[in-house]
Tab-separated table of C-alpha atoms in Angstrom:
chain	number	residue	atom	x	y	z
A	1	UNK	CA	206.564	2.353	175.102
A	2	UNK	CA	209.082	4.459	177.122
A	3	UNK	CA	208.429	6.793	180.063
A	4	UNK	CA	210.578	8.672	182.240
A	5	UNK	CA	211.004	6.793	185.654
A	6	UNK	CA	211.530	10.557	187.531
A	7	UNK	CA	207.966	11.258	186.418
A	8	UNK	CA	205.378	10.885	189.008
A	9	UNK	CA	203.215	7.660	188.006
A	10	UNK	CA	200.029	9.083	186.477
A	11	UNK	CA	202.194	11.496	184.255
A	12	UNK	CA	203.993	8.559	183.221
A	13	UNK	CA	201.211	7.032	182.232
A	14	UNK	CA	199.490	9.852	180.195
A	15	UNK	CA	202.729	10.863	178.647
A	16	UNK	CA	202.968	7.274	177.184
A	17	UNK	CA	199.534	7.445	176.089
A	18	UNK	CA	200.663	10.360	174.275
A	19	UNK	CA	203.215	8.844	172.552
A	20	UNK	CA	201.323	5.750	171.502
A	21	UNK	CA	198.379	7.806	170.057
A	22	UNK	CA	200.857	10.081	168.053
A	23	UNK	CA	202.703	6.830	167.134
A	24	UNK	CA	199.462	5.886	165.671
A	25	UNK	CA	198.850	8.581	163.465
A	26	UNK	CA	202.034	9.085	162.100
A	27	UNK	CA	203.130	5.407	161.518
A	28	UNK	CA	199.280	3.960	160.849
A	29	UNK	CA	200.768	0.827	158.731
A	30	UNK	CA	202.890	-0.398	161.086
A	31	UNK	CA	200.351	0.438	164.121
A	32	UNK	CA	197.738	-1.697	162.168
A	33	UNK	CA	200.169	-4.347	161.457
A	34	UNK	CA	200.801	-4.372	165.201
A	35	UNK	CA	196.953	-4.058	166.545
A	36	UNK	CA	196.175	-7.404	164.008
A	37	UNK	CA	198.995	-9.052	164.707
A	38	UNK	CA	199.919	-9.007	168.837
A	39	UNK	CA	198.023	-5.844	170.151
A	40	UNK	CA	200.924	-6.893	173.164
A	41	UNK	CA	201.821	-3.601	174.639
A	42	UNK	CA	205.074	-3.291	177.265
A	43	UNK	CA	205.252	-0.121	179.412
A	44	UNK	CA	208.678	0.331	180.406
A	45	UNK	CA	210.863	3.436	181.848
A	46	UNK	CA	214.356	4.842	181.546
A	47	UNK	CA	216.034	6.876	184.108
A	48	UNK	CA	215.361	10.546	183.330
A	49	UNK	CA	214.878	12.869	180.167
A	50	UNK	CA	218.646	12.157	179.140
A	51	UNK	CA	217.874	8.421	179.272
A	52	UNK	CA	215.364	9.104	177.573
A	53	UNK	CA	217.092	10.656	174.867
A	54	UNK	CA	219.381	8.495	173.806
A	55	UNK	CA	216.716	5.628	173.541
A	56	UNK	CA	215.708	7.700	170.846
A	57	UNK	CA	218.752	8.959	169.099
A	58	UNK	CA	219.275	4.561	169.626
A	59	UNK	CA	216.257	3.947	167.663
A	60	UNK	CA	216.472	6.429	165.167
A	61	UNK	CA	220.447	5.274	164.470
A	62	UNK	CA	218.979	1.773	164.245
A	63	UNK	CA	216.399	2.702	161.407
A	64	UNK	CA	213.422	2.098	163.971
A	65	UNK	CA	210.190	4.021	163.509
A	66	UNK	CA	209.379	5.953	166.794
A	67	UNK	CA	207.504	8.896	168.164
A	68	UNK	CA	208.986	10.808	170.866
A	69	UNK	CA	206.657	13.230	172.916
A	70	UNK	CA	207.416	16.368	174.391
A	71	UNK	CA	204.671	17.586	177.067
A	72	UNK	CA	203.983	21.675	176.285
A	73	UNK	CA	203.304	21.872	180.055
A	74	UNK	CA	206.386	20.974	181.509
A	75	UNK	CA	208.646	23.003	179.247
A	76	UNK	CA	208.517	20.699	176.188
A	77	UNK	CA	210.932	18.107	177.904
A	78	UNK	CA	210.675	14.621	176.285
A	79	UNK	CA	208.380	12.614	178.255
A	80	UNK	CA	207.691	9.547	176.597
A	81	UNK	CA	208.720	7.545	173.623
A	82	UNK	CA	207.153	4.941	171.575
A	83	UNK	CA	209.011	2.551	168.729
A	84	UNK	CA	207.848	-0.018	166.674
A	85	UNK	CA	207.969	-3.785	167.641
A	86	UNK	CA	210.913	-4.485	166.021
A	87	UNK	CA	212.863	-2.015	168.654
A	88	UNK	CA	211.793	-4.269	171.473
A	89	UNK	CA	215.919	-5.466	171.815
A	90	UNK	CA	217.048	-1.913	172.332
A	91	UNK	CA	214.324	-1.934	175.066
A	92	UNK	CA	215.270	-4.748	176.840
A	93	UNK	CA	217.657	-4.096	179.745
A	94	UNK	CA	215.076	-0.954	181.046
A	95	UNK	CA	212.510	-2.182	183.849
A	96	UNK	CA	208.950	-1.928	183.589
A	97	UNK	CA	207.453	1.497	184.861
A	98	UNK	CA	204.972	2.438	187.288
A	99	UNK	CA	207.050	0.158	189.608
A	100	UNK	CA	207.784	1.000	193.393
A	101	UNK	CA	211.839	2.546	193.186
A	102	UNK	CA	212.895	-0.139	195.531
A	103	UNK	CA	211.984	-3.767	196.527
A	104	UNK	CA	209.015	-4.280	194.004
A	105	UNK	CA	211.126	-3.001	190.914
A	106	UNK	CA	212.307	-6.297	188.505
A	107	UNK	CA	215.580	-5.952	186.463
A	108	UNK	CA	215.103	-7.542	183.065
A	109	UNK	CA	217.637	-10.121	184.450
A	110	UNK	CA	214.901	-11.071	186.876
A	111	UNK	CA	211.554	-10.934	184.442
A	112	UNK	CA	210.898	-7.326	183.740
A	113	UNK	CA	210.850	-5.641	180.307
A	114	UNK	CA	211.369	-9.339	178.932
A	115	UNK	CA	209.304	-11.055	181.164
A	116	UNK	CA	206.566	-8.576	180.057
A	117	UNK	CA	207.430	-8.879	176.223
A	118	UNK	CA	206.907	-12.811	176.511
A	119	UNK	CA	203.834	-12.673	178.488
A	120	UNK	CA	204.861	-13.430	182.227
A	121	UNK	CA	204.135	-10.037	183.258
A	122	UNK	CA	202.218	-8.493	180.466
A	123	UNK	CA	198.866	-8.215	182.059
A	124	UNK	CA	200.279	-5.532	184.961
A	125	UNK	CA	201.726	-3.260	182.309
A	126	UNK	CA	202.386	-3.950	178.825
A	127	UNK	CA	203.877	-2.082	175.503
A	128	UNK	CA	205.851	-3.633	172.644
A	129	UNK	CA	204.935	-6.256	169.539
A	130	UNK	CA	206.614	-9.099	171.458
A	131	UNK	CA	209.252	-9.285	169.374
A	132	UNK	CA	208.367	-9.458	165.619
């Protein structure tokens, strides 16, 4: 799961809730697949809406099933996205979200998004299949 970092925290969190319901309905095979298989979840966040973007232009170049959500209430910007396990690579450099901007925030060089994705981290904030 994506969110948008320049989104106040709760927002982030129900805009990626959002996503990963609507990723359920419209990709049920591969969210059952998922739910049997790792149920491992890694909440991470790009920069802003442009970010945000081409994550998802990324994904959908790379063949990878994904839901992005656009939130009616703030203009129908893209909020949030959500991709199938198999994205988890192109996910891998962003940090996780609902992390203070400075000091507490971890770089995936330092155990963030990949820390979370192997388990180090996962039980703070967690969103993809772990890498199948």
């Amino acid at each position: 799961m994506v969110t948008r970092a320049d989104l106040p925290p709760g927002i982030q969190a129900t805009q990626a809730t959002h996503a990963a319901l609507d990723f359920a309905v419209a990709h049920p095979d591969t969210f059952r697949d998922w739910h049997a298989g790792s149920n491992t979840l890694v909440l991470v966040a790009a920069r802003d809406e442009d970010a945000l973007d081409r994550l998802r232009v990324a994904a959908s170049a790379a063949g990878h099933r994904h839901v992005g959500f656009r939130e009616p209430d703030l203009g129908g910007a893209l909020t949030a996205l959500a991709v199938e396990p198999a994205a988890y690579r192109l996910l891998s450099h962003l940090p996780l979200a609902l992390r203070p901007a400075s000091g507490g925030a971890r770089s995936p060089a330092s155990g963030g998004a990949h820390e979370a994705a192997s388990g180090g981290a996962r039980r703070a904030v967690s969103v993809d299949g772990g890498g199948r």
